[in-house]
Short mmCIF file of C-alpha atoms in Angstrom, two decimals:
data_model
loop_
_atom_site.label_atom_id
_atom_site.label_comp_id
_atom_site.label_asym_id
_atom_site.label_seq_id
_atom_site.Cartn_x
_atom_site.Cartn_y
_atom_site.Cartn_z
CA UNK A 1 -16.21 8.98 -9.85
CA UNK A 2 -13.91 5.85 -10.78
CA UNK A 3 -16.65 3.21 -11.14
CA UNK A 4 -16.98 5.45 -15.01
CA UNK A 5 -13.57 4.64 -15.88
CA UNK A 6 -13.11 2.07 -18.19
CA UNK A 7 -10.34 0.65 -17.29
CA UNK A 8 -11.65 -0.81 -14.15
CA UNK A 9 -15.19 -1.23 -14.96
CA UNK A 10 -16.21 -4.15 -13.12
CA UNK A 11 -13.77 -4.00 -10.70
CA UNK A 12 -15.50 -4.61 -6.93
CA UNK A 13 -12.10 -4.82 -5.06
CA UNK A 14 -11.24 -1.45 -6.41
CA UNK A 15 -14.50 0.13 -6.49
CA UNK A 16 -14.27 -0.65 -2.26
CA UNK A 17 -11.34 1.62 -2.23
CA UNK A 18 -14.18 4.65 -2.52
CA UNK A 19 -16.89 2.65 -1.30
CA UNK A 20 -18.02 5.46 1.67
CA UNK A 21 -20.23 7.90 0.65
CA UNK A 22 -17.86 10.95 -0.14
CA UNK A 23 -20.22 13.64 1.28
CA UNK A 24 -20.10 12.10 4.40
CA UNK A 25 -16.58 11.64 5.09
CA UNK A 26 -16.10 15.27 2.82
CA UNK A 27 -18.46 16.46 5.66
CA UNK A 28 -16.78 14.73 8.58
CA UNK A 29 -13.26 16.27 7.31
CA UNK A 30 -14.78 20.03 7.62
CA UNK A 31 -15.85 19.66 10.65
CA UNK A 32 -12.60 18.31 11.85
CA UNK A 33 -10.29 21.37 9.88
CA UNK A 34 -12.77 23.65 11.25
CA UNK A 35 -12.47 22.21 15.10
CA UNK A 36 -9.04 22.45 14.40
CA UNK A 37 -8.61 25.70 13.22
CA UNK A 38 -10.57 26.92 15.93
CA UNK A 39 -8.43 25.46 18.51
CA UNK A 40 -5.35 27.13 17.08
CA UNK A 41 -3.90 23.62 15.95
CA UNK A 42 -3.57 24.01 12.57
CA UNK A 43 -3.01 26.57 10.07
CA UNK A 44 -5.25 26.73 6.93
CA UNK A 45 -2.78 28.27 4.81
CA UNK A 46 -0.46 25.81 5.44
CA UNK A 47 -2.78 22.74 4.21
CA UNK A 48 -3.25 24.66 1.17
CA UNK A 49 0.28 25.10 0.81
CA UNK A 50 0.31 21.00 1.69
CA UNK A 51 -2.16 20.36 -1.27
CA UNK A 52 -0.68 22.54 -3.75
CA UNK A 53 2.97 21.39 -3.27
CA UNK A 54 1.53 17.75 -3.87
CA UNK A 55 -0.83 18.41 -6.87
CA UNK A 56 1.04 20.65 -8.65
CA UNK A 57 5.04 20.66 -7.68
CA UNK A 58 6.17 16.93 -6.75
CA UNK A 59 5.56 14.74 -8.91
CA UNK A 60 7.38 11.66 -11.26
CA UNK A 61 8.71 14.11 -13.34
CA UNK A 62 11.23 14.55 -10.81
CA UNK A 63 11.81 10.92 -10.57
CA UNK A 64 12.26 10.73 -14.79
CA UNK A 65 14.81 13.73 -14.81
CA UNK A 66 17.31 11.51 -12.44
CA UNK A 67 17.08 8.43 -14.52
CA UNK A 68 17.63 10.59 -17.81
CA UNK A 69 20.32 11.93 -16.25
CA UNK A 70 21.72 8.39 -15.55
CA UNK A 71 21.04 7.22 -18.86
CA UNK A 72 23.17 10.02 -20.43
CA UNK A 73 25.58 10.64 -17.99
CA UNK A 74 27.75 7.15 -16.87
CA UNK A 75 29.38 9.20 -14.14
CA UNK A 76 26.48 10.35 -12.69
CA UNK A 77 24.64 6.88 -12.92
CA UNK A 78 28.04 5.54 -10.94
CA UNK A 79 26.92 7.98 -8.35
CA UNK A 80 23.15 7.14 -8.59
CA UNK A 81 23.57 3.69 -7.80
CA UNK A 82 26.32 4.22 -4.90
CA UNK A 83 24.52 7.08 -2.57
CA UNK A 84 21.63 7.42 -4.38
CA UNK A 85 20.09 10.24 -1.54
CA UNK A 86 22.62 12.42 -2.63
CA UNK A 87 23.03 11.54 -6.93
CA UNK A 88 19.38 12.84 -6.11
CA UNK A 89 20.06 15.89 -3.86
CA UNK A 90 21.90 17.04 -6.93
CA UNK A 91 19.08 17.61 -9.33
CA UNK A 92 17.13 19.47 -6.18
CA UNK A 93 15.21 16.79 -5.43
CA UNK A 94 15.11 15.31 -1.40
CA UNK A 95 13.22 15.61 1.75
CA UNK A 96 10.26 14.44 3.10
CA UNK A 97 9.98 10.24 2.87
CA UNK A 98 12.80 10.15 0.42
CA UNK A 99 15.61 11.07 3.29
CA UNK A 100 17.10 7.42 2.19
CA UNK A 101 16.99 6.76 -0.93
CA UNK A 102 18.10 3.61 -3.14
CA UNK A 103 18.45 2.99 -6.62
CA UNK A 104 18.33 -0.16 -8.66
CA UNK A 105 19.38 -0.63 -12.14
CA UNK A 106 17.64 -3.06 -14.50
CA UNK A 107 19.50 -4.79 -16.67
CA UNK A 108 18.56 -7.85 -18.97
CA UNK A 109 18.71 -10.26 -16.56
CA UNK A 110 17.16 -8.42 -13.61
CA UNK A 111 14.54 -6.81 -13.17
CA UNK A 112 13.37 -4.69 -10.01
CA UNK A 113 9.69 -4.52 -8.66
CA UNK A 114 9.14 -1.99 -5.38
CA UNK A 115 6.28 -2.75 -2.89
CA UNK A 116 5.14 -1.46 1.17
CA UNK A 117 3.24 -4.68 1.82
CA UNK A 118 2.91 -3.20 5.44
CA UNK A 119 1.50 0.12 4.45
CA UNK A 120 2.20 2.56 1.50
CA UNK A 121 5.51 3.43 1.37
CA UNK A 122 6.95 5.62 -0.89
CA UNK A 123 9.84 7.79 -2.25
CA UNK A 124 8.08 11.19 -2.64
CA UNK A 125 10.42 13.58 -3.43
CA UNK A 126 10.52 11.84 -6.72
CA UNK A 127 7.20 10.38 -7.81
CA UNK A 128 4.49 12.50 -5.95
CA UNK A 129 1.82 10.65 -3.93
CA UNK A 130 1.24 7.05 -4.81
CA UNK A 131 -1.31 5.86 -6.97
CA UNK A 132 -4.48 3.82 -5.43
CA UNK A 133 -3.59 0.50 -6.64
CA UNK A 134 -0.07 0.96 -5.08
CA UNK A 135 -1.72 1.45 -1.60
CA UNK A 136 -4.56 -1.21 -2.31
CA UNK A 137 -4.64 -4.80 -0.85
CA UNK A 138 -4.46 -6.53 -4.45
CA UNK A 139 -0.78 -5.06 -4.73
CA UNK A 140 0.18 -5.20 -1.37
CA UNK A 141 -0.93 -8.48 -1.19
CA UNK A 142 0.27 -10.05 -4.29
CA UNK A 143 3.49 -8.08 -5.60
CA UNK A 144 5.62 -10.31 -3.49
CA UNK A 145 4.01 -13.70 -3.55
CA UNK A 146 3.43 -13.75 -7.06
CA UNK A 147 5.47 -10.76 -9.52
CA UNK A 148 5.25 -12.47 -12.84
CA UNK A 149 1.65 -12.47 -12.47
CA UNK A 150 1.11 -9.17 -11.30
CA UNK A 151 3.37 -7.96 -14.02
CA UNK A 152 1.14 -9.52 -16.44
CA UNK A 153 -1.77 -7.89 -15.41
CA UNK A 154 0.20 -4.48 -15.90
CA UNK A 155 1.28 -5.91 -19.55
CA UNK A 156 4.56 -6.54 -18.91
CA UNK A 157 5.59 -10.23 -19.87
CA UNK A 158 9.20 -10.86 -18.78
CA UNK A 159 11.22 -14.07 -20.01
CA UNK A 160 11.75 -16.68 -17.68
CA UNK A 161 15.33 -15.87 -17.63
CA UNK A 162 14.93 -12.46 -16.25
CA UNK A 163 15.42 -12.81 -12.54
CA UNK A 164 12.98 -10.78 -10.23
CA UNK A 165 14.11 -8.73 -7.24
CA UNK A 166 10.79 -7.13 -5.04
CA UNK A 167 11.66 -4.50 -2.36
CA UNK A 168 9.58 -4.71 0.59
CA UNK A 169 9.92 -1.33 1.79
CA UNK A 170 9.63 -1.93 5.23
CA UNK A 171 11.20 0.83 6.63
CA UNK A 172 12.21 4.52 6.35
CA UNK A 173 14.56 3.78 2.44
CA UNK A 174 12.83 4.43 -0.68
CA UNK A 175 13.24 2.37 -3.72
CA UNK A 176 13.74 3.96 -7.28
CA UNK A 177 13.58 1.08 -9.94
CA UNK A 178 16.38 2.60 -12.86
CA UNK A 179 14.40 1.30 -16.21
CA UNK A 180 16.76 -0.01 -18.94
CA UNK A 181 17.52 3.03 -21.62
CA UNK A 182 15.15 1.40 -24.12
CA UNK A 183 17.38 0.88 -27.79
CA UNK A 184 16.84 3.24 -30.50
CA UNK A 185 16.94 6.37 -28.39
CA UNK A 186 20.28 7.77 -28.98
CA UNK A 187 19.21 10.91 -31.00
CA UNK A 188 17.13 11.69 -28.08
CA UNK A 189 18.01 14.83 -25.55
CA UNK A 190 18.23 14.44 -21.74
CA UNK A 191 14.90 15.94 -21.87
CA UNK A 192 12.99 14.27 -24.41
CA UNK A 193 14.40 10.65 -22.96
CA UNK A 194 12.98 12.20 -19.41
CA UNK A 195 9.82 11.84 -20.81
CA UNK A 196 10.12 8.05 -21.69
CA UNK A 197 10.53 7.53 -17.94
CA UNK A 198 6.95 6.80 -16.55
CA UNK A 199 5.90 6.83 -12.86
CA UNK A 200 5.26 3.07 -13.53
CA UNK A 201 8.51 1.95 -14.77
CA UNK A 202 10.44 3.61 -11.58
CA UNK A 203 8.13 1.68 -9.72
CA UNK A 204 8.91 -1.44 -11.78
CA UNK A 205 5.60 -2.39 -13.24
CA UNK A 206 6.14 -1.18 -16.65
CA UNK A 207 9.00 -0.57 -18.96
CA UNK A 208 10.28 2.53 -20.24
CA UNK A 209 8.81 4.26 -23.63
CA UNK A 210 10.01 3.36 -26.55
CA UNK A 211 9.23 6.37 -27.76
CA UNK A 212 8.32 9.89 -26.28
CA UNK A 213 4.43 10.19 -25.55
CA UNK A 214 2.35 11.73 -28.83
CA UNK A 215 5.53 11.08 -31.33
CA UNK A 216 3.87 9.67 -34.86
CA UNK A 217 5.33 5.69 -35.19
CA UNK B 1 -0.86 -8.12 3.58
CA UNK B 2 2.00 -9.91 1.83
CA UNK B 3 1.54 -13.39 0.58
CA UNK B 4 -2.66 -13.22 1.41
CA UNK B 5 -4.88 -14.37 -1.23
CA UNK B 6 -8.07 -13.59 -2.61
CA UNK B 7 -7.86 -9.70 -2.73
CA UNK B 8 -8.52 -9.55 -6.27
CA UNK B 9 -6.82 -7.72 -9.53
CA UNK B 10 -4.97 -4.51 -9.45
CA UNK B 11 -6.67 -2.09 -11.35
CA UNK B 12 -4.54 0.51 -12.44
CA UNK B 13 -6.78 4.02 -13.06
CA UNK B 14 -5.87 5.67 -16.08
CA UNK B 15 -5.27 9.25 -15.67
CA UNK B 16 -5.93 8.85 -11.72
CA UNK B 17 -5.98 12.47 -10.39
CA UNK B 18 -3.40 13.42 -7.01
CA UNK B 19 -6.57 13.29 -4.87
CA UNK B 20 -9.74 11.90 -6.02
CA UNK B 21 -12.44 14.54 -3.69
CA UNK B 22 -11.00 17.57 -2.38
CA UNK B 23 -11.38 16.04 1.53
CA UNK B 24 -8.46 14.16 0.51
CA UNK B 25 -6.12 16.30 0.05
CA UNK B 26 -7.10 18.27 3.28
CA UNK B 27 -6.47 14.84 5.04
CA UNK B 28 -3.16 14.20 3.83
CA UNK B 29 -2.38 18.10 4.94
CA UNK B 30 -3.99 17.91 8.17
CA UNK B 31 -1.80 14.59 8.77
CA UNK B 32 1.12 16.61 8.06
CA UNK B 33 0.46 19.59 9.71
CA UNK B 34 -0.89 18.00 13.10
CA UNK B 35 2.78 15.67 12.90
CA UNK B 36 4.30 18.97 13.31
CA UNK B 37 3.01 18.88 16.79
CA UNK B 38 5.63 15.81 17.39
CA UNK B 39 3.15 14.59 20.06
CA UNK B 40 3.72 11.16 17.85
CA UNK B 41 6.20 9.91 15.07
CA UNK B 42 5.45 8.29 12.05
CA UNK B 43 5.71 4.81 13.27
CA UNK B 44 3.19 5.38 16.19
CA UNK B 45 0.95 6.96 13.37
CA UNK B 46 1.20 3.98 11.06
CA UNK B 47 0.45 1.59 14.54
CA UNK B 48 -2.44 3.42 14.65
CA UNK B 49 -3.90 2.91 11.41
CA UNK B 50 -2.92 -1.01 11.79
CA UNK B 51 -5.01 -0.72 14.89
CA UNK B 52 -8.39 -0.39 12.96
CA UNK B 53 -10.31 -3.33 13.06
CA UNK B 54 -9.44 -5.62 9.94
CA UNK B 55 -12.77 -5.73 8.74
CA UNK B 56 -12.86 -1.70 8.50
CA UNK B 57 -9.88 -2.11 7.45
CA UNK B 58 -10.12 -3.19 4.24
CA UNK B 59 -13.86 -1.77 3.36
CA UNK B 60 -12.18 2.08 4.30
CA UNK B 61 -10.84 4.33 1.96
CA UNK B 62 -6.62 5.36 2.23
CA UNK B 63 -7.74 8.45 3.22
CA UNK B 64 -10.38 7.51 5.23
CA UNK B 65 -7.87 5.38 7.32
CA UNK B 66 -5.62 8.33 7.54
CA UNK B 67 -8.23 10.52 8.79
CA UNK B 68 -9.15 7.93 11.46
CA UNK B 69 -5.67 6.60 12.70
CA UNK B 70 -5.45 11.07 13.16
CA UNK B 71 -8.42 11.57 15.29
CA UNK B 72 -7.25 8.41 17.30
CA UNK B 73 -3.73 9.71 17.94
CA UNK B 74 -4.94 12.74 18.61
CA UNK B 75 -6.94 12.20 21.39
CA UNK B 76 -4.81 9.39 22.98
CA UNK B 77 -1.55 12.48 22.53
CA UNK B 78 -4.09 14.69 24.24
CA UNK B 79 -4.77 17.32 21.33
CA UNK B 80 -8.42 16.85 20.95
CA UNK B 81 -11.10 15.19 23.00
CA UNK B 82 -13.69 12.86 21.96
CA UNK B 83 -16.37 15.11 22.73
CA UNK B 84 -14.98 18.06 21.05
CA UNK B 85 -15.09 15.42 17.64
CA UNK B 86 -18.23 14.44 18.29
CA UNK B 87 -19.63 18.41 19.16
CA UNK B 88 -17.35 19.61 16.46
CA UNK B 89 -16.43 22.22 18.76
CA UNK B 90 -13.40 23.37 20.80
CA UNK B 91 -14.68 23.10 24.30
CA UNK B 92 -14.71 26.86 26.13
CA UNK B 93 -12.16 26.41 29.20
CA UNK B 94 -9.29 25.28 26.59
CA UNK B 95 -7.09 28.10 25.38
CA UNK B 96 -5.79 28.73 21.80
CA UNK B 97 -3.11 27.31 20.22
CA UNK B 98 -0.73 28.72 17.60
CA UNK B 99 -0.44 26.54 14.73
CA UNK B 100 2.95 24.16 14.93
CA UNK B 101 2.76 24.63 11.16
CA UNK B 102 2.77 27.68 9.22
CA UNK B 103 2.49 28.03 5.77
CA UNK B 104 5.92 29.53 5.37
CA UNK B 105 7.58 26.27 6.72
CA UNK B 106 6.05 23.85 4.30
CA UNK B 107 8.45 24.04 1.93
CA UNK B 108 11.17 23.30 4.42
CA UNK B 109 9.19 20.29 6.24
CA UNK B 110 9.22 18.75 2.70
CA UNK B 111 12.43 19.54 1.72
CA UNK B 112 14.42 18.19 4.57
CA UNK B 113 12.29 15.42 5.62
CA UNK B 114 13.10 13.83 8.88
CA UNK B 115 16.03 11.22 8.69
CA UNK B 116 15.64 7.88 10.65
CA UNK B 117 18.87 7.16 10.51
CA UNK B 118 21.05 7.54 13.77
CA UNK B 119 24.41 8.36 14.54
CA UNK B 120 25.35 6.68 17.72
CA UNK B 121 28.29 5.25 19.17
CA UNK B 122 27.46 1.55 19.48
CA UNK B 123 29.24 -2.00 18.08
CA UNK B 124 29.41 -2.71 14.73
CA UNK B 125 27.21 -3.91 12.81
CA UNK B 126 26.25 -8.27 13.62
CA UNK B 127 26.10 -8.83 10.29
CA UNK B 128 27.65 -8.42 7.14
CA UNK B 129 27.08 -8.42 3.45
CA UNK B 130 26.75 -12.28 2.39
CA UNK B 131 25.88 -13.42 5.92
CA UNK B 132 23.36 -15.93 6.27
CA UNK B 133 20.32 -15.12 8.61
CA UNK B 134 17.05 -16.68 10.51
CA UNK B 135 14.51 -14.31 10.68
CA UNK B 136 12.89 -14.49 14.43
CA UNK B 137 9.75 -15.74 14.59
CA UNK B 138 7.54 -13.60 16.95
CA UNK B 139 4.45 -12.31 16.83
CA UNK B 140 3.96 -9.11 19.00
CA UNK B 141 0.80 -7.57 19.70
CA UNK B 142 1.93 -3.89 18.95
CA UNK B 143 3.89 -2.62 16.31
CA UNK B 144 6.71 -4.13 14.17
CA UNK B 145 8.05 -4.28 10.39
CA UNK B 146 8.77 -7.53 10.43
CA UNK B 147 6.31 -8.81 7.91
CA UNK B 148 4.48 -11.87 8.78
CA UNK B 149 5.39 -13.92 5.61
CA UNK B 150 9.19 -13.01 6.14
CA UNK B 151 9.10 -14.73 10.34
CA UNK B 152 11.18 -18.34 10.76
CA UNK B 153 12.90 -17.51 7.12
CA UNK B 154 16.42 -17.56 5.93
CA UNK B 155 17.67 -15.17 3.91
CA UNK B 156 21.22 -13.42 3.32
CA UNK B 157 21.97 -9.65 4.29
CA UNK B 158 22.39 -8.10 1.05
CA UNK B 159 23.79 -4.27 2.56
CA UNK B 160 23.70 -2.45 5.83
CA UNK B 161 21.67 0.49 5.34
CA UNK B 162 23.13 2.11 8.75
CA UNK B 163 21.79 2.27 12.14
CA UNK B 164 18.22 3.52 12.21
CA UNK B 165 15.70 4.40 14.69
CA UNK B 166 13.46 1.01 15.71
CA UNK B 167 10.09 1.20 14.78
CA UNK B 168 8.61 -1.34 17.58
CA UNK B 169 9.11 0.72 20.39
CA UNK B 170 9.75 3.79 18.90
CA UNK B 171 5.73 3.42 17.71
CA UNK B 172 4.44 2.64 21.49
CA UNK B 173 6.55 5.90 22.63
CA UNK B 174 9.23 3.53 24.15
CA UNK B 175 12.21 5.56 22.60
CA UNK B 176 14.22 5.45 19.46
CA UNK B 177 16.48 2.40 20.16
CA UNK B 178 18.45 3.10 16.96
CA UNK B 179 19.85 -0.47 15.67
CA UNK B 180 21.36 -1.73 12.60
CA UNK B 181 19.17 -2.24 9.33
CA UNK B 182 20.07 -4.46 6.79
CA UNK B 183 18.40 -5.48 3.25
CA UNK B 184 17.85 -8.92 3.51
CA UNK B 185 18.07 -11.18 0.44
CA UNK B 186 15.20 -14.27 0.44
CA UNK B 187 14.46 -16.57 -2.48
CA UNK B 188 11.36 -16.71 -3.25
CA UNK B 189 11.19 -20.24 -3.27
CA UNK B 190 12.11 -19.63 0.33
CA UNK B 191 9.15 -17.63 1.08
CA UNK B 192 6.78 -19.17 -0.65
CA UNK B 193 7.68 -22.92 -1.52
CA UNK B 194 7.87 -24.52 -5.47
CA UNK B 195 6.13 -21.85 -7.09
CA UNK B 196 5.42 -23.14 -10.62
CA UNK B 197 6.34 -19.64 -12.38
CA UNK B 198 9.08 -18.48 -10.30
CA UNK B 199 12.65 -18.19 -11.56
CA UNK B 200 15.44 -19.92 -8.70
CA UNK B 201 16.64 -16.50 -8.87
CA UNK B 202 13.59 -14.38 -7.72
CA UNK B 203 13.83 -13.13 -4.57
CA UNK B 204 12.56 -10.70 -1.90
CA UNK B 205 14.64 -7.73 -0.23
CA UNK B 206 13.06 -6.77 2.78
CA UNK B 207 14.74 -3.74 5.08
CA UNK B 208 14.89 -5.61 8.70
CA UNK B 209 15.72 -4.44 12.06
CA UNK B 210 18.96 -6.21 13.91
CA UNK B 211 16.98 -7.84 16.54
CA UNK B 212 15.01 -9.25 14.01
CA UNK B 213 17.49 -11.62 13.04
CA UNK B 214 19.49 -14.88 14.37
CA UNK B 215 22.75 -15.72 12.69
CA UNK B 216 22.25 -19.19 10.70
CA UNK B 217 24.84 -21.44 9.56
#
């Protein structure tokens, strides 16, 4: 259960988030499948197939091949940022609630930050299923009125300088944030720079690695 | 929830799994797979979960909102009946259904998606890149994506996404009523007053509808 995790120990607001007892609702969801099933309105194969395709094969993996991609390739980056649906569509990667996509570059001077204050919006063809606090009220509350501060709590200190752009996805296009290449990378591979690219920093809440995950310093 | 207060830090899980119990993946899946019925579209669906008492609201899971914003829409759509949630059992006169979804057409429901956008013969577009623009201030009862912090603002349309299907009647099964969208620039002094950390440069992009918005001078 979260409440053992560390990182969000005391934690009440979050802690609410899984606040019902899960054997009840686990129970109250098989007896729905199973009404279900038995009145020929859903197929059980196919939620498995749902599940698996949304553990296991989407994911922000997908999301950190495109902005490698960009990061290596100017032409394709040109493309990203123009129809971004389609800079996507050419790494395989499209479909369900990522049928309009967007990209934004950070630079320097700007950096992007990508919200669903109304509900939980989310580019899934290219990051998976979002993460709790990206659904919770703290996020969807905050993210807009106050950035800087919500930036802080992820780490991220930006200079005053840096101007702040937050996308309220409010309707049906999805936002990926293009993190700056970070400096000292250029030995890298397309690959190995995919895995500075975090699920966070396409969201905009973090920057990209400095380095790839596990390397010595 | 944009611009409220008091809903405490984010709190980022480290290592946060897809689905935290296994009911919630077969939520997310049943969502999915009952969709395929199109008895409802995604904007009625998210009406639905904004139609859960506040209170619930916010103590409930994600999942557990999903799960009841389904069982609603399904009995108002005519799928299920209350008493055959409540019995967990299909009652005997009704005859079975074949599953809308089938395992085999998973992968294509999540790799095309359903566009929102439109392509229909209409006026051009109001407004255009660099126009200045009121934001309307209503207040409907039912749905809308207009977010409550963004009403009686000005802002400037930053792009036209295209003409897309409208979410407030297209939620209370009053048709598609495609209009233009447009990302709309707002400062976030604006929005939100002096703030003391804010840069004159930060700024909001939220996607709004055409009738959403007034021309300003």
């Amino acid at each position: 259960m979260d409440e053992e995790d560390p990182h969000h120990g005391n934690d009440h607001h979050h802690g609410k988030e899984h606040q019902a007892a899960p054997s009840d609702l686990a129970l109250r969801v098989a007896a729905l499948e199973s009404l279900l099933v038995e009145k020929g309105l859903v197929d059980q194969a196919a939620l498995d197939a749902l599940v698996d395709t949304y553990e296991h094969r989407i994911g922000p993996r997908n999301g950190a091949k495109v902005v490698a991609r960009a990061w290596v390739n100017p032409a394709y980056k040109a493309r990203l940022l123009t129809d971004a649906t389609a800079a996507i569509a050419e790494l395989g990667f499209g479909g369900l609630q990522g049928e309009h996509m967007v990209a934004l570059e950070n630079t320097p001077k700007v950096h992007n930050l990508v919200v669903c204050t109304l509900c939980s919006c989310y580019p899934l063809p290219i990051l998976g299923l979002p993460p709790v606090w990206y659904k919770s009220a703290p996020y969807r509350s905050r993210a807009v009125l106050e950035p800087r501060a919500v930036l802080e709590e992820f780490g991220l200190h930006l200079p005053a300088d840096t101007s702040i752009r937050v996308w309220d996805s409010t309707a049906e296009i999805r936002y990926l944030v293009v993190p700056e290449r970070p400096g000292g990378t250029e030995q890298l591979n397309e690959e190995q720079l995919a895995s500075l690219v975090t699920r966070d920093a396409m969201i905009g809440v973090a920057l990209a690695l400095a380095k790839p995950p596990g390397e010595a310093t | 929830m944009g611009g409220m207060h008091g809903m405490g830090p984010i709190a980022p899980e480290h290592a946060e799994p897809v689905f935290h119990e296994p009911w919630e993946g077969r939520v997310f899946a049943l969502v999915r797979a009952m969709g395929a019925w199109r008895k409802w579209n995604i904007d009625a669906s998210r009406h639905q979960r904004e139609l859960i008492p506040p209170a619930d609201y916010l103590r409930m899971s994600y999942y557990e909102k999903w799960l009841t914003g389904l069982i609603e829409l399904m009995i108002k759509r005519g799928l299920v009946t209350r008493a055959e949630i409540a019995s967990g059992r299909a009652s005997p006169a009704t005859p079975k259904a074949q599953p809308a979804l089938t395992a085999d057409k998973v992968a294509t429901l999540t790799a095309k998606g359903s566009p929102a956008d439109r392509e229909v013969a209409r006026t051009a577009p109001r407004f255009q890149a660099g126009s200045p623009v009121m934001t309307r201030n209503m207040n409907p009862e039912g749905h809308t994506r207009l977010p409550r912090y963004a009403r009686a603002k000005r802002g400037t349309i930053d792009r036209i996404h295209g003409v897309f299907v409208f979410p407030d009647t297209n939620a209370a099964f009053q048709g598609e009523n495609p209009q233009y969208l447009y990302s709309v620039r707002f400062t976030a002094r604006e929005l939100w007053g002096d703030q003391e950390h804010a840069s004159p440069d930060d700024a909001v992009y939220i996607d709004l509808w055409e009738s959403y918005l007034e021309p300003a001078a």
